[in-house]
Amino acid sequence: MGTPEFPDLGKHCAVSDCKLIDFLPFTCDRCNQVYCLEHRSFIKHQCTKADKQDVTVVICPLCAKGVRLIPDQDPNITWENHVNTECDPSNYEKVTKKKKCPAAGCKEILVFSNTIKCRDCNVEHCLKHRFGPDHKCPGPKKLETTFSFMNLMNKNRKQESKTKSSSTTSSSSSNWTTSFLNAASNIRASAEAGMSKLSGEINQAWGTSSNGAGKSNGSGQVEQCPQCGAKFSSVTTLVDHVQKSHERSGNRSGPKVTIDVCPKCSKGFRDPVALVEHVERDHGGTSRA
C-alpha cells in the first residue's frame, strides 16, 4: 500500500466484504471509521451510531411540553425522569386551549395573522374589534399613587433638598467673600471722596488768597520773591508783586514759578511735595482750618 515516496498513501475500506484501497478515503463523523467512495454513507456501511447527533423531541401527552431524547440513553429512562421532575398537568390546558377574541359576543380564534394588540389597553383582539370603540376600550391605565416609581421620585426629591441645604452652607463662605469685597469697595470710594474734598478745600483757599482775602502769616514768616529777592509779609502781596513786576512787565529772564499755599496757615511752597509734608508735620495731616 502506498509508494516508496508516500508509504502512508491510501487506506482500506472498513467494510469486511470490500476492503478496497482508496487513495481519497472518507472518515465517518459518527463511528470514525474509514470507508471508500461507495460505502461512505450511513446506510451503505450500516452505521451503528448514525443517530448520535440527532435531536429527537417527543411531546408529553400530560403537560404538552417537549421532551428531548438523549442519544445513547434508553427513551424509557428519559421519559421517567421527565414525569418525576418537570411534568405539570396544569399546563396542558394553557397550551392546548385556543385563544379567542375577548370582545363581547366574538368567538373568533386568535392566530398570528388576525391578532392586533390595542395601544391603550394592551389587549389582543381580532381584526374586527381592533379599534377602541369596537371592543369598549377603557383607555390607558392610570398610575396609582402607591406605585414604586412615585416613591422613588419622592426619595430623589428629598435627596435633592438635602444637597441644596448643604450647598447653602457651602455658599455662606462665598457670600462672606462678596460682602468683604463690597466693604473694601465702599472704603475705597470714601477715600476717593475725601481726597476730592481735600483738593476742593485747597483750591478754595488758594482762590481766597488770590482775591486778597488772605491774612499775614501769624508766625512772623517773611516770604521772598524767587526772582528779585524782595521780601513780603504775606503770600498775597508776594503774588501781586510777581504778577505786576515780573509777568506784566515782560521780564521773563527767570523761570516761571508756581506757588502752592497752605489752606490753614497761608504759607506758600514752590514744591507740592513740601506742601504735603508741611500739612502732615505741622497740622496733623488735615487741611481743615
Coordinates of C-alpha atoms in Angstrom, one line a residue:
M1 CA 0.0 0.0 0.0
G2 CA 1.3 3.4 -1.0
T3 CA 4.5 4.2 -2.8
P4 CA 8.2 4.5 -1.7
E5 CA 7.8 8.3 -1.6
F6 CA 4.4 8.2 0.2
P7 CA 4.2 5.0 2.2
D8 CA 1.0 6.1 4.0
L9 CA -0.9 7.0 0.9
G10 CA -4.3 5.3 0.7
K11 CA -6.4 3.2 3.2
H12 CA -8.6 0.1 3.1
C13 CA -12.4 0.4 3.4
A14 CA -13.7 -0.7 6.8
V15 CA -16.5 -2.9 5.2
S16 CA -15.4 -6.5 5.6
D17 CA -16.7 -7.5 2.1
C18 CA -15.0 -4.5 0.4
K19 CA -11.5 -3.8 1.8
L20 CA -10.8 -1.6 -1.2
I21 CA -7.8 0.6 -1.2
D22 CA -8.9 4.2 -1.7
F23 CA -6.4 7.0 -2.1
L24 CA -9.0 9.6 -1.1
P25 CA -10.8 7.8 1.7
F26 CA -13.8 9.1 3.7
T27 CA -14.0 9.1 7.5
C28 CA -17.4 8.8 9.1
D29 CA -18.2 11.5 11.7
R30 CA -20.3 9.2 13.8
C31 CA -18.3 5.9 14.0
N32 CA -14.9 7.4 13.0
Q33 CA -14.2 4.5 10.5
V34 CA -12.6 4.9 7.1
Y35 CA -14.7 4.0 4.0
C36 CA -14.4 4.2 0.3
L37 CA -16.5 6.2 -2.1
E38 CA -19.2 3.5 -2.4
H39 CA -19.7 2.9 1.3
R40 CA -19.3 6.5 2.7
S41 CA -23.0 7.0 3.6
F42 CA -24.6 5.7 6.9
I43 CA -26.9 3.3 5.1
K44 CA -24.2 1.7 2.9
H45 CA -21.9 0.8 5.7
Q46 CA -24.8 0.3 8.2
C47 CA -23.5 2.8 10.8
T48 CA -24.4 1.8 14.3
K49 CA -24.1 5.4 15.6
A50 CA -25.9 7.2 12.8
D51 CA -28.3 8.9 15.3
K52 CA -25.6 10.1 17.7
Q53 CA -26.0 13.8 16.9
D54 CA -29.7 13.7 16.0
V55 CA -32.2 15.7 18.1
T56 CA -35.5 14.0 18.8
V57 CA -38.2 15.7 20.8
V58 CA -41.4 13.9 22.0
I59 CA -44.5 15.9 23.1
C60 CA -45.7 14.8 26.5
P61 CA -49.4 13.9 26.5
L62 CA -49.8 15.0 30.1
C63 CA -48.3 18.5 30.1
A64 CA -47.9 19.2 26.4
K65 CA -44.2 20.0 26.8
G66 CA -41.4 18.8 24.5
V67 CA -39.1 16.1 25.9
R68 CA -35.7 15.7 24.2
L69 CA -34.4 12.2 23.9
I70 CA -30.8 11.8 24.8
P71 CA -28.6 9.8 22.4
D72 CA -27.2 6.6 23.8
Q73 CA -29.8 6.5 26.5
D74 CA -32.9 4.5 26.9
P75 CA -36.0 6.6 26.0
N76 CA -37.9 5.0 28.9
I77 CA -35.4 6.4 31.4
T78 CA -35.6 9.9 29.8
W79 CA -39.4 9.7 30.0
E80 CA -39.4 8.6 33.6
N81 CA -37.1 11.5 34.6
H82 CA -39.4 14.0 32.9
V83 CA -42.5 12.7 34.7
N84 CA -40.8 12.8 38.1
T85 CA -39.3 16.3 37.8
E86 CA -40.7 18.5 35.1
C87 CA -44.2 17.3 34.2
D88 CA -47.0 19.7 35.2
P89 CA -50.5 18.5 34.0
S90 CA -52.0 22.0 34.8
N91 CA -50.0 23.4 31.8
Y92 CA -51.9 21.2 29.3
E93 CA -55.0 23.5 29.2
K94 CA -52.9 26.6 28.8
V95 CA -51.0 25.1 25.8
T96 CA -53.9 23.4 24.1
K97 CA -56.6 25.9 24.7
K98 CA -57.2 28.2 21.8
K99 CA -57.2 31.9 22.4
K100 CA -60.3 33.8 21.4
C101 CA -61.1 37.5 20.9
P102 CA -62.1 39.0 24.3
A103 CA -64.7 41.3 22.7
A104 CA -68.3 40.6 23.9
G105 CA -70.0 38.1 21.6
C106 CA -66.9 37.4 19.4
K107 CA -65.9 33.8 19.1
E108 CA -63.1 34.2 16.5
I109 CA -59.9 32.3 17.4
L110 CA -56.8 34.5 17.5
V111 CA -53.9 33.4 15.4
F112 CA -50.8 35.1 14.2
S113 CA -52.4 36.6 11.1
N114 CA -55.5 38.1 12.7
T115 CA -54.2 39.3 16.0
I116 CA -53.7 43.0 16.8
K117 CA -52.8 44.5 20.3
C118 CA -54.6 47.6 21.3
R119 CA -52.3 50.5 22.1
D120 CA -54.4 51.8 25.0
C121 CA -55.4 48.7 27.0
N122 CA -52.6 46.4 25.6
V123 CA -55.1 43.5 25.0
E124 CA -55.1 41.4 21.8
H125 CA -58.2 41.5 19.7
C126 CA -59.2 40.3 16.2
L127 CA -59.2 42.5 13.2
K128 CA -62.9 43.2 13.5
H129 CA -62.6 44.6 17.0
R130 CA -59.2 46.2 16.7
F131 CA -60.4 49.8 17.3
G132 CA -61.2 51.1 20.8
P133 CA -65.0 51.8 20.3
D134 CA -65.5 48.3 18.9
H135 CA -64.2 46.4 22.0
K136 CA -65.2 49.2 24.5
C137 CA -61.6 50.1 25.4
P138 CA -61.3 51.6 28.9
G139 CA -58.3 53.7 27.8
P140 CA -54.8 53.7 29.2
K141 CA -54.3 52.7 32.8
K142 CA -53.5 55.5 35.3
L143 CA -50.6 55.2 37.6
E144 CA -51.5 54.8 41.2
T145 CA -50.0 56.9 44.0
T146 CA -48.7 53.8 45.6
F147 CA -46.6 52.9 42.6
S148 CA -43.0 52.2 43.5
F149 CA -41.8 54.6 40.8
M150 CA -43.6 57.5 42.6
N151 CA -41.9 56.5 45.9
L152 CA -38.6 56.6 44.1
M153 CA -39.3 60.1 42.8
N154 CA -40.1 61.3 46.3
K155 CA -36.9 59.9 47.6
N156 CA -35.0 61.7 44.9
R157 CA -36.7 64.9 45.8
K158 CA -35.7 64.5 49.4
Q159 CA -32.1 63.9 48.5
E160 CA -32.1 67.0 46.3
S161 CA -33.4 69.1 49.2
K162 CA -30.6 67.8 51.4
T163 CA -28.0 68.6 48.8
K164 CA -29.4 72.1 48.4
S165 CA -29.2 72.7 52.2
S166 CA -25.6 71.5 52.2
S167 CA -24.9 73.8 49.2
T168 CA -26.4 76.7 51.1
T169 CA -23.9 76.2 54.0
S170 CA -21.0 75.9 51.5
S171 CA -22.2 79.1 49.7
S172 CA -22.1 81.1 53.0
S173 CA -18.4 81.4 52.7
S174 CA -18.8 82.8 49.2
N175 CA -21.3 85.3 50.5
W176 CA -18.9 86.4 53.2
T177 CA -16.2 87.0 50.5
T178 CA -18.7 89.0 48.4
S179 CA -19.6 91.2 51.5
F180 CA -15.9 91.7 52.2
L181 CA -15.3 92.9 48.6
N182 CA -18.2 95.2 48.8
A183 CA -16.9 96.7 52.1
A184 CA -13.5 97.2 50.5
S185 CA -15.0 99.0 47.5
N186 CA -17.0 101.2 49.9
I187 CA -13.8 102.2 51.8
R188 CA -12.1 102.9 48.6
A189 CA -15.0 105.1 47.4
S190 CA -15.0 107.0 50.7
A191 CA -11.2 107.6 50.5
E192 CA -11.6 108.9 47.0
A193 CA -14.3 111.2 48.1
G194 CA -12.1 112.5 51.0
M195 CA -9.3 113.2 48.6
S196 CA -11.5 115.1 46.3
K197 CA -12.9 117.1 49.2
L198 CA -9.4 117.9 50.3
S199 CA -8.4 119.1 46.9
G200 CA -11.6 121.2 46.7
E201 CA -10.7 122.9 50.0
I202 CA -7.1 123.6 48.8
N203 CA -8.4 125.2 45.6
Q204 CA -10.9 127.3 47.6
A205 CA -8.2 128.5 49.9
W206 CA -6.0 129.4 47.0
G207 CA -8.8 131.3 45.4
T208 CA -9.4 133.2 48.6
S209 CA -5.8 134.2 48.9
S210 CA -5.5 135.2 45.3
N211 CA -8.5 137.6 45.7
G212 CA -6.8 139.4 48.6
A213 CA -8.6 137.8 51.4
G214 CA -5.5 136.1 52.8
K215 CA -4.1 137.3 56.0
S216 CA -0.5 137.8 57.0
N217 CA 1.4 134.9 58.5
G218 CA 0.9 135.0 62.2
S219 CA 4.2 133.2 63.0
G220 CA 6.3 136.1 61.5
Q221 CA 7.4 134.2 58.4
V222 CA 8.7 136.5 55.6
E223 CA 8.0 135.5 52.0
Q224 CA 10.8 136.2 49.5
C225 CA 10.5 136.6 45.7
P226 CA 12.4 133.9 43.9
Q227 CA 13.4 136.2 41.0
C228 CA 14.4 139.6 42.6
G229 CA 14.8 138.6 46.2
A230 CA 12.3 141.1 47.6
K231 CA 10.7 140.2 50.9
F232 CA 7.0 140.4 51.7
S233 CA 4.9 139.8 54.9
S234 CA 2.2 137.8 53.2
V235 CA 1.8 135.4 50.3
T236 CA -0.9 137.7 48.8
T237 CA 1.5 140.6 48.4
L238 CA 4.1 138.3 47.0
V239 CA 1.7 137.0 44.4
D240 CA 0.7 140.6 43.4
H241 CA 4.4 141.6 43.2
V242 CA 5.2 138.7 40.8
Q243 CA 2.2 139.4 38.6
K244 CA 2.9 143.1 38.4
S245 CA 6.6 143.2 38.3
H246 CA 7.7 140.1 36.5
E247 CA 4.8 138.9 34.4
R248 CA 3.2 142.1 33.2
S249 CA 6.5 143.9 32.6
G250 CA 7.6 141.2 30.3
N251 CA 10.7 140.4 32.4
R252 CA 10.8 136.6 31.8
S253 CA 14.5 136.2 32.3
G254 CA 14.0 133.9 35.2
P255 CA 11.9 130.8 35.2
K256 CA 8.2 130.9 35.9
V257 CA 7.4 129.7 39.4
T258 CA 4.1 128.3 40.7
I259 CA 3.4 128.8 44.4
D260 CA 1.1 126.5 46.4
V261 CA -0.4 128.0 49.6
C262 CA -1.3 126.1 52.7
P263 CA -5.1 126.5 53.3
K264 CA -4.6 126.7 57.1
C265 CA -1.7 128.9 57.7
S266 CA -1.4 130.6 54.3
K267 CA 2.3 129.6 53.9
G268 CA 3.5 129.3 50.3
F269 CA 5.5 126.4 48.8
R270 CA 7.1 126.1 45.4
D271 CA 7.2 122.3 45.7
P272 CA 3.8 120.5 46.1
V273 CA 5.6 117.7 48.0
A274 CA 6.9 120.2 50.5
L275 CA 3.3 121.4 51.0
V276 CA 2.1 117.9 51.7
E277 CA 4.9 117.3 54.2
H278 CA 4.1 120.6 55.9
V279 CA 0.5 119.7 56.3
E280 CA 1.3 116.3 57.8
R281 CA 4.0 117.6 60.1
D282 CA 2.5 120.9 61.4
H283 CA -1.2 120.4 61.1
G284 CA -1.6 116.7 62.0
G285 CA -2.3 115.5 58.4
T286 CA -5.5 117.5 57.9
S287 CA -6.1 120.7 55.8
R288 CA -9.2 121.9 57.7
A289 CA -8.8 125.3 59.2

